[in-house]
Amino acid sequence: MGLLEQLYQSVIDADEQLAAELTEEALKMHEPEAILDRALRPAMDMVGEEYERGVRYIPEMLLSADAMKSAVDRLRPRLTITKVVSKGVIVIGTVEGDLHDIGINLVAMMLEGTGFEVHRLGVDVPADGFVTAVREKQPDILGMSALLTSTMPAMSKVIDALKKADLRERVKVLIGGAPVSEEYAREIGADGYARDAGAAVRVTKALLTDSTAPFGPARRALSETDAEQ
Ligand code: B1M
């Protein structure tokens, strides 16, 4: 079994220590992004599939998440090594009712690694928590994550709350998470959507270089495909 395959298996087996060790080993020959894409993400996908099929239960899913986190912790120094002067301020969090934070933490790490100042609000953040953070930190971008179909509408509530607080035009809104789509982002009036952490960096950069966003031309930066051009 190859190293990345062993790492994939260690996350599925929820072996936290082995996952950390194998990640250290893998970093000697692979880029962190490759480790994420070829071992860690697929392992969590498999864990989710097994949960859906009823062959894995929540406590096991949680233990695999811990193994994934210990692996991601080993990647962190390599993902943030290029940190330079702040390119912009971002406030980021998982919406109300949602406790998933592995993906958003990766997004935060990648943004920090590219030189952005990131304020993490954590999980289960109510709409007024986002609004307060926008008022206090005055970020360029507000990032929201949702992993559950049932918590996606909370993103729309945050945008409504920003409008009510007269803050919507002061910040650009980026959303992401497995069930979220570009179509949904357009539907709720977000400025950007990113499929993964790499795309989040590209879309963030695109949103910040478009001085007339949000609303009109910001839509050009809505998807990572657009942002890549
Ligand atoms: Co949950 N869970 N979970 N879970 N869980 C999913 C999401 C699920 C798809 C599993 C399944 O059924 N196949 C399913 C959701 C179904 C749905 O609604 N569509 C599900 C469910 C049902 C639940 C519970 C309801 C189970 C229950 O209690 N009955 C419950 C809900 C708890 C709650 O939130 N209120 C629950 C609980 C949990 C755990 C606590 C056990 C644990 C989370 C631990 C943690 O995060 N600290 C957990 C886990 C681990 C998962 C899976 C297996 C893995 C998620 C993950 O970390 N993926 C997940 C199945 C899956 O995703 N395949 C599942 C790896 C991560 C790197 O990817 O999070 O997608 P991801 O992030 C990516 C992109 O989405 C994107 O970039 C990230 C990095 O590339 N992205 C952004 C994310 N946020 C972004 C923001 C951006 C831009 C990009 O801009 C701001």
mmCIF file of N, CA, C and O and ligand atoms in Angstrom, residues 36 41 44-49 51-52 58 61-62 65 68-69 92 97-104 106-107 142-150 174-179 194-198 200, ligand 1:
data_model
loop_
_atom_site.group_PDB
_atom_site.id
_atom_site.type_symbol
_atom_site.label_atom_id
_atom_site.label_comp_id
_atom_site.label_asym_id
_atom_site.label_seq_id
_atom_site.Cartn_x
_atom_site.Cartn_y
_atom_site.Cartn_z
ATOM 1 N N LEU A 36 -4.016 16.616 0.712
ATOM 2 C CA LEU A 36 -5.428 16.877 0.978
ATOM 3 C C LEU A 36 -6.316 16.226 -0.077
ATOM 4 O O LEU A 36 -7.280 15.528 0.241
ATOM 5 N N ARG A 41 -9.201 14.374 1.927
ATOM 6 C CA ARG A 41 -10.572 14.640 1.469
ATOM 7 C C ARG A 41 -11.291 13.345 1.089
ATOM 8 O O ARG A 41 -12.414 13.109 1.535
ATOM 9 N N MET A 44 -12.498 11.464 4.127
ATOM 10 C CA MET A 44 -13.701 12.007 4.765
ATOM 11 C C MET A 44 -14.935 11.739 3.908
ATOM 12 O O MET A 44 -16.026 11.538 4.428
ATOM 13 N N ASP A 45 -14.755 11.749 2.586
ATOM 14 C CA ASP A 45 -15.890 11.424 1.706
ATOM 15 C C ASP A 45 -16.356 9.992 1.955
ATOM 16 O O ASP A 45 -17.560 9.715 2.023
ATOM 17 N N MET A 46 -15.372 9.100 2.102
ATOM 18 C CA MET A 46 -15.722 7.691 2.349
ATOM 19 C C MET A 46 -16.431 7.543 3.699
ATOM 20 O O MET A 46 -17.425 6.829 3.823
ATOM 21 N N VAL A 47 -15.917 8.261 4.714
ATOM 22 C CA VAL A 47 -16.542 8.220 6.042
ATOM 23 C C VAL A 47 -18.007 8.679 5.939
ATOM 24 O O VAL A 47 -18.911 8.062 6.494
ATOM 25 N N GLY A 48 -18.226 9.761 5.177
ATOM 26 C CA GLY A 48 -19.579 10.274 4.990
ATOM 27 C C GLY A 48 -20.471 9.270 4.274
ATOM 28 O O GLY A 48 -21.625 9.074 4.648
ATOM 29 N N GLU A 49 -19.892 8.630 3.244
ATOM 30 C CA GLU A 49 -20.677 7.627 2.492
ATOM 31 C C GLU A 49 -21.066 6.460 3.395
ATOM 32 O O GLU A 49 -22.185 5.962 3.346
ATOM 33 N N TYR A 51 -21.417 6.539 6.575
ATOM 34 C CA TYR A 51 -22.432 7.017 7.515
ATOM 35 C C TYR A 51 -23.805 6.964 6.834
ATOM 36 O O TYR A 51 -24.784 6.477 7.403
ATOM 37 N N GLU A 52 -23.833 7.412 5.575
ATOM 38 C CA GLU A 52 -25.090 7.428 4.825
ATOM 39 C C GLU A 52 -25.642 6.018 4.632
ATOM 40 O O GLU A 52 -26.847 5.796 4.693
ATOM 41 N N ILE A 58 -22.287 8.176 14.259
ATOM 42 C CA ILE A 58 -21.737 9.514 14.530
ATOM 43 C C ILE A 58 -20.447 9.494 15.365
ATOM 44 O O ILE A 58 -19.483 10.174 15.014
ATOM 45 N N MET A 61 -17.692 8.782 13.144
ATOM 46 C CA MET A 61 -17.472 9.884 12.204
ATOM 47 C C MET A 61 -16.658 10.977 12.911
ATOM 48 O O MET A 61 -15.740 11.572 12.353
ATOM 49 N N LEU A 62 -16.973 11.165 14.191
ATOM 50 C CA LEU A 62 -16.277 12.184 14.985
ATOM 51 C C LEU A 62 -14.809 11.795 15.189
ATOM 52 O O LEU A 62 -13.906 12.634 15.096
ATOM 53 N N ALA A 65 -12.963 12.413 12.159
ATOM 54 C CA ALA A 65 -12.753 13.864 12.028
ATOM 55 C C ALA A 65 -11.550 14.293 12.863
ATOM 56 O O ALA A 65 -10.761 15.143 12.447
ATOM 57 N N MET A 68 -8.497 13.355 10.990
ATOM 58 C CA MET A 68 -8.328 14.311 9.891
ATOM 59 C C MET A 68 -7.716 15.613 10.427
ATOM 60 O O MET A 68 -6.798 16.185 9.840
ATOM 61 N N LYS A 69 -8.217 16.060 11.586
ATOM 62 C CA LYS A 69 -7.714 17.319 12.160
ATOM 63 C C LYS A 69 -6.241 17.206 12.532
ATOM 64 O O LYS A 69 -5.474 18.146 12.335
ATOM 65 N N ILE A 92 -14.625 34.906 9.124
ATOM 66 C CA ILE A 92 -15.079 33.633 8.572
ATOM 67 C C ILE A 92 -15.711 32.759 9.660
ATOM 68 O O ILE A 92 -15.268 32.787 10.804
ATOM 69 N N GLY A 97 -26.454 26.543 13.633
ATOM 70 C CA GLY A 97 -26.999 25.187 13.564
ATOM 71 C C GLY A 97 -26.036 24.179 12.988
ATOM 72 O O GLY A 97 -26.317 22.983 12.949
ATOM 73 N N ASP A 98 -24.882 24.641 12.542
ATOM 74 C CA ASP A 98 -23.922 23.771 11.852
ATOM 75 C C ASP A 98 -22.612 23.700 12.624
ATOM 76 O O ASP A 98 -22.024 24.735 12.950
ATOM 77 N N LEU A 99 -22.172 22.453 12.908
ATOM 78 C CA LEU A 99 -20.984 22.281 13.748
ATOM 79 C C LEU A 99 -19.758 21.833 12.955
ATOM 80 O O LEU A 99 -18.714 21.542 13.533
ATOM 81 N N HIS A 100 -19.878 21.741 11.649
ATOM 82 C CA HIS A 100 -18.747 21.273 10.835
ATOM 83 C C HIS A 100 -17.694 22.376 10.683
ATOM 84 O O HIS A 100 -18.025 23.480 10.256
ATOM 85 N N ASP A 101 -16.442 22.044 11.020
ATOM 86 C CA ASP A 101 -15.428 23.104 10.922
ATOM 87 C C ASP A 101 -14.124 22.696 10.237
ATOM 88 O O ASP A 101 -13.202 23.502 10.134
ATOM 89 N N ILE A 102 -14.032 21.465 9.800
ATOM 90 C CA ILE A 102 -12.765 21.034 9.183
ATOM 91 C C ILE A 102 -12.518 21.822 7.884
ATOM 92 O O ILE A 102 -11.438 22.355 7.660
ATOM 93 N N GLY A 103 -13.539 21.895 7.044
ATOM 94 C CA GLY A 103 -13.393 22.579 5.755
ATOM 95 C C GLY A 103 -13.128 24.066 5.917
ATOM 96 O O GLY A 103 -12.215 24.614 5.291
ATOM 97 N N ILE A 104 -13.868 24.720 6.786
ATOM 98 C CA ILE A 104 -13.704 26.177 6.948
ATOM 99 C C ILE A 104 -12.331 26.490 7.548
ATOM 100 O O ILE A 104 -11.710 27.501 7.218
ATOM 101 N N LEU A 106 -9.667 24.792 6.949
ATOM 102 C CA LEU A 106 -8.729 24.682 5.820
ATOM 103 C C LEU A 106 -8.753 25.946 4.976
ATOM 104 O O LEU A 106 -7.715 26.461 4.567
ATOM 105 N N VAL A 107 -9.967 26.441 4.738
ATOM 106 C CA VAL A 107 -10.114 27.680 3.967
ATOM 107 C C VAL A 107 -9.365 28.809 4.689
ATOM 108 O O VAL A 107 -8.577 29.550 4.085
ATOM 109 N N LEU A 142 -16.695 38.718 4.078
ATOM 110 C CA LEU A 142 -17.315 37.880 5.102
ATOM 111 C C LEU A 142 -17.474 36.489 4.482
ATOM 112 O O LEU A 142 -18.123 36.343 3.440
ATOM 113 N N GLY A 143 -16.878 35.477 5.108
ATOM 114 C CA GLY A 143 -16.950 34.115 4.577
ATOM 115 C C GLY A 143 -17.838 33.241 5.444
ATOM 116 O O GLY A 143 -17.715 33.237 6.667
ATOM 117 N N MET A 144 -18.754 32.525 4.780
ATOM 118 C CA MET A 144 -19.650 31.630 5.532
ATOM 119 C C MET A 144 -19.585 30.227 4.958
ATOM 120 O O MET A 144 -19.505 30.052 3.745
ATOM 121 N N SER A 145 -19.664 29.247 5.872
ATOM 122 C CA SER A 145 -19.649 27.853 5.457
ATOM 123 C C SER A 145 -20.882 27.134 5.980
ATOM 124 O O SER A 145 -21.340 27.412 7.092
ATOM 125 N N ALA A 146 -21.429 26.210 5.169
ATOM 126 C CA ALA A 146 -22.526 25.341 5.613
ATOM 127 C C ALA A 146 -22.294 23.963 5.019
ATOM 128 O O ALA A 146 -21.998 23.833 3.836
ATOM 129 N N LEU A 147 -22.393 22.943 5.851
ATOM 130 C CA LEU A 147 -22.208 21.565 5.368
ATOM 131 C C LEU A 147 -23.515 20.784 5.329
ATOM 132 O O LEU A 147 -23.580 19.686 4.810
ATOM 133 N N LEU A 148 -24.554 21.367 5.895
ATOM 134 C CA LEU A 148 -25.848 20.677 5.936
ATOM 135 C C LEU A 148 -26.838 21.401 5.032
ATOM 136 O O LEU A 148 -26.878 22.638 5.025
ATOM 137 N N THR A 149 -27.623 20.637 4.313
ATOM 138 C CA THR A 149 -28.662 21.241 3.477
ATOM 139 C C THR A 149 -29.576 22.102 4.354
ATOM 140 O O THR A 149 -30.003 23.188 3.947
ATOM 141 N N SER A 150 -29.809 21.617 5.577
ATOM 142 C CA SER A 150 -30.743 22.323 6.469
ATOM 143 C C SER A 150 -30.186 23.645 7.006
ATOM 144 O O SER A 150 -30.948 24.478 7.483
ATOM 145 N N LEU A 174 -18.639 35.823 0.685
ATOM 146 C CA LEU A 174 -18.175 34.602 0.012
ATOM 147 C C LEU A 174 -18.764 33.410 0.743
ATOM 148 O O LEU A 174 -18.705 33.350 1.971
ATOM 149 N N ILE A 175 -19.347 32.462 -0.014
ATOM 150 C CA ILE A 175 -19.901 31.284 0.660
ATOM 151 C C ILE A 175 -19.341 29.989 0.085
ATOM 152 O O ILE A 175 -18.858 29.953 -1.046
ATOM 153 N N GLY A 176 -19.402 28.932 0.894
ATOM 154 C CA GLY A 176 -18.930 27.636 0.438
ATOM 155 C C GLY A 176 -19.404 26.532 1.371
ATOM 156 O O GLY A 176 -20.100 26.788 2.349
ATOM 157 N N GLY A 177 -19.021 25.296 1.039
ATOM 158 C CA GLY A 177 -19.460 24.129 1.805
ATOM 159 C C GLY A 177 -20.056 23.122 0.848
ATOM 160 O O GLY A 177 -20.611 23.517 -0.187
ATOM 161 N N ALA A 178 -19.957 21.842 1.196
ATOM 162 C CA ALA A 178 -20.324 20.779 0.251
ATOM 163 C C ALA A 178 -21.694 20.932 -0.437
ATOM 164 O O ALA A 178 -21.778 20.750 -1.646
ATOM 165 N N PRO A 179 -22.768 21.282 0.269
ATOM 166 C CA PRO A 179 -24.066 21.352 -0.436
ATOM 167 C C PRO A 179 -24.295 22.680 -1.157
ATOM 168 O O PRO A 179 -25.283 22.839 -1.866
ATOM 169 N N ALA A 194 -17.051 29.449 -3.607
ATOM 170 C CA ALA A 194 -15.835 28.660 -3.868
ATOM 171 C C ALA A 194 -16.075 27.210 -3.496
ATOM 172 O O ALA A 194 -16.616 26.922 -2.426
ATOM 173 N N ARG A 195 -15.649 26.340 -4.408
ATOM 174 C CA ARG A 195 -15.874 24.906 -4.217
ATOM 175 C C ARG A 195 -14.940 24.323 -3.157
ATOM 176 O O ARG A 195 -15.289 23.431 -2.413
ATOM 177 N N ASP A 196 -13.697 24.826 -3.102
ATOM 178 C CA ASP A 196 -12.744 24.296 -2.135
ATOM 179 C C ASP A 196 -11.816 25.411 -1.651
ATOM 180 O O ASP A 196 -11.958 26.576 -2.049
ATOM 181 N N ALA A 197 -10.844 25.026 -0.804
ATOM 182 C CA ALA A 197 -10.008 26.054 -0.178
ATOM 183 C C ALA A 197 -9.155 26.804 -1.205
ATOM 184 O O ALA A 197 -8.961 28.018 -1.090
ATOM 185 N N GLY A 198 -8.661 26.083 -2.204
ATOM 186 C CA GLY A 198 -7.857 26.736 -3.239
ATOM 187 C C GLY A 198 -8.691 27.762 -3.992
ATOM 188 O O GLY A 198 -8.256 28.899 -4.237
ATOM 189 N N ALA A 200 -11.271 29.238 -2.861
ATOM 190 C CA ALA A 200 -11.614 30.337 -1.940
ATOM 191 C C ALA A 200 -10.548 31.437 -2.030
ATOM 192 O O ALA A 200 -10.876 32.626 -2.016
HETATM 193 CO CO1 B1M B 1 -21.615 15.477 9.349
HETATM 194 N N1 B1M B 1 -22.671 15.402 7.732
HETATM 195 N N2 B1M B 1 -23.234 15.556 10.438
HETATM 196 N N3 B1M B 1 -20.415 15.400 10.859
HETATM 197 N N4 B1M B 1 -20.219 15.080 8.125
HETATM 198 C C1 B1M B 1 -21.962 15.450 6.457
HETATM 199 C C2 B1M B 1 -21.808 16.890 5.979
HETATM 200 C C3 B1M B 1 -22.904 14.566 5.528
HETATM 201 C C4 B1M B 1 -22.804 14.919 4.022
HETATM 202 C C5 B1M B 1 -22.617 13.070 5.794
HETATM 203 C C6 B1M B 1 -23.484 12.168 4.949
HETATM 204 O O1 B1M B 1 -24.619 11.924 5.290
HETATM 205 N N5 B1M B 1 -22.956 11.694 3.839
HETATM 206 C C7 B1M B 1 -24.319 14.895 6.143
HETATM 207 C C8 B1M B 1 -25.036 16.117 5.579
HETATM 208 C C9 B1M B 1 -26.190 15.768 4.645
HETATM 209 C C10 B1M B 1 -26.787 17.024 4.143
HETATM 210 O O2 B1M B 1 -27.408 17.759 4.843
HETATM 211 N N6 B1M B 1 -26.576 17.294 2.864
HETATM 212 C C11 B1M B 1 -23.959 15.082 7.614
HETATM 213 C C12 B1M B 1 -24.886 14.957 8.679
HETATM 214 C C13 B1M B 1 -26.286 14.491 8.309
HETATM 215 C C14 B1M B 1 -24.535 15.252 10.016
HETATM 216 C C15 B1M B 1 -25.445 15.206 11.253
HETATM 217 C C16 B1M B 1 -26.842 15.809 11.042
HETATM 218 C C17 B1M B 1 -25.533 13.750 11.746
HETATM 219 C C18 B1M B 1 -26.515 13.557 12.882
HETATM 220 O O3 B1M B 1 -26.324 14.078 13.953
HETATM 221 N N7 B1M B 1 -27.568 12.805 12.593
HETATM 222 C C19 B1M B 1 -24.625 16.004 12.296
HETATM 223 C C20 B1M B 1 -24.949 17.495 12.274
HETATM 224 C C21 B1M B 1 -24.253 18.259 13.372
HETATM 225 C C22 B1M B 1 -24.418 19.739 13.162
HETATM 226 O O4 B1M B 1 -23.645 20.336 12.405
HETATM 227 N N8 B1M B 1 -25.423 20.331 13.763
HETATM 228 C C23 B1M B 1 -23.234 15.781 11.783
HETATM 229 C C24 B1M B 1 -22.102 15.753 12.615
HETATM 230 C C25 B1M B 1 -20.822 15.535 12.172
HETATM 231 C C26 B1M B 1 -19.623 15.381 13.117
HETATM 232 C C27 B1M B 1 -19.678 16.328 14.322
HETATM 233 C C28 B1M B 1 -19.613 13.937 13.617
HETATM 234 C C29 B1M B 1 -18.418 15.615 12.128
HETATM 235 C C30 B1M B 1 -17.920 17.081 12.058
HETATM 236 C C31 B1M B 1 -16.678 17.316 12.887
HETATM 237 C C32 B1M B 1 -16.099 18.695 12.608
HETATM 238 O O5 B1M B 1 -16.234 19.298 11.552
HETATM 239 N N9 B1M B 1 -15.433 19.184 13.636
HETATM 240 C C33 B1M B 1 -19.057 15.294 10.791
HETATM 241 C C34 B1M B 1 -18.312 14.990 9.620
HETATM 242 C C35 B1M B 1 -16.822 14.793 9.812
HETATM 243 C C36 B1M B 1 -18.918 14.878 8.344
HETATM 244 C C37 B1M B 1 -18.275 14.457 6.996
HETATM 245 C C38 B1M B 1 -18.052 12.940 7.066
HETATM 246 C C39 B1M B 1 -16.971 15.132 6.603
HETATM 247 C C40 B1M B 1 -16.991 16.663 6.559
HETATM 248 C C41 B1M B 1 -15.577 17.162 6.318
HETATM 249 O O6 B1M B 1 -14.886 17.546 7.252
HETATM 250 N N10 B1M B 1 -15.102 17.048 5.060
HETATM 251 C C42 B1M B 1 -19.403 14.889 5.961
HETATM 252 C C43 B1M B 1 -19.421 14.031 4.700
HETATM 253 C C44 B1M B 1 -18.614 14.673 3.573
HETATM 254 O O7 B1M B 1 -18.393 15.875 3.520
HETATM 255 N N11 B1M B 1 -18.195 13.863 2.657
HETATM 256 C C45 B1M B 1 -20.590 15.019 6.826
HETATM 257 C C46 B1M B 1 -13.717 17.384 4.699
HETATM 258 C C47 B1M B 1 -13.580 18.891 4.421
HETATM 259 C C48 B1M B 1 -12.141 19.205 4.033
HETATM 260 O O8 B1M B 1 -14.412 19.201 3.323
HETATM 261 O O9 B1M B 1 -16.085 20.381 4.796
HETATM 262 O O10 B1M B 1 -16.578 19.958 2.336
HETATM 263 P P1 B1M B 1 -15.602 20.274 3.398
HETATM 264 O O11 B1M B 1 -14.885 21.672 3.069
HETATM 265 C C49 B1M B 1 -14.346 21.967 1.806
HETATM 266 C C50 B1M B 1 -15.356 22.594 0.820
HETATM 267 O O12 B1M B 1 -16.703 22.305 1.111
HETATM 268 C C51 B1M B 1 -15.028 24.048 0.848
HETATM 269 O O13 B1M B 1 -13.625 24.069 1.102
HETATM 270 C C52 B1M B 1 -13.322 23.052 2.064
HETATM 271 C C53 B1M B 1 -11.881 22.632 1.926
HETATM 272 O O14 B1M B 1 -11.561 22.259 0.590
HETATM 273 N N12 B1M B 1 -15.638 24.942 1.831
HETATM 274 C C54 B1M B 1 -15.629 26.300 1.619
HETATM 275 C C55 B1M B 1 -16.175 24.718 3.028
HETATM 276 N N13 B1M B 1 -16.525 25.854 3.600
HETATM 277 C C56 B1M B 1 -16.204 26.853 2.774
HETATM 278 C C57 B1M B 1 -16.342 28.247 2.873
HETATM 279 C C58 B1M B 1 -15.887 29.025 1.815
HETATM 280 C C59 B1M B 1 -15.334 28.459 0.673
HETATM 281 C C60 B1M B 1 -15.188 27.094 0.559
HETATM 282 O O15 B1M B 1 -15.936 30.368 1.802
HETATM 283 C C61 B1M B 1 -16.198 31.050 3.004
#
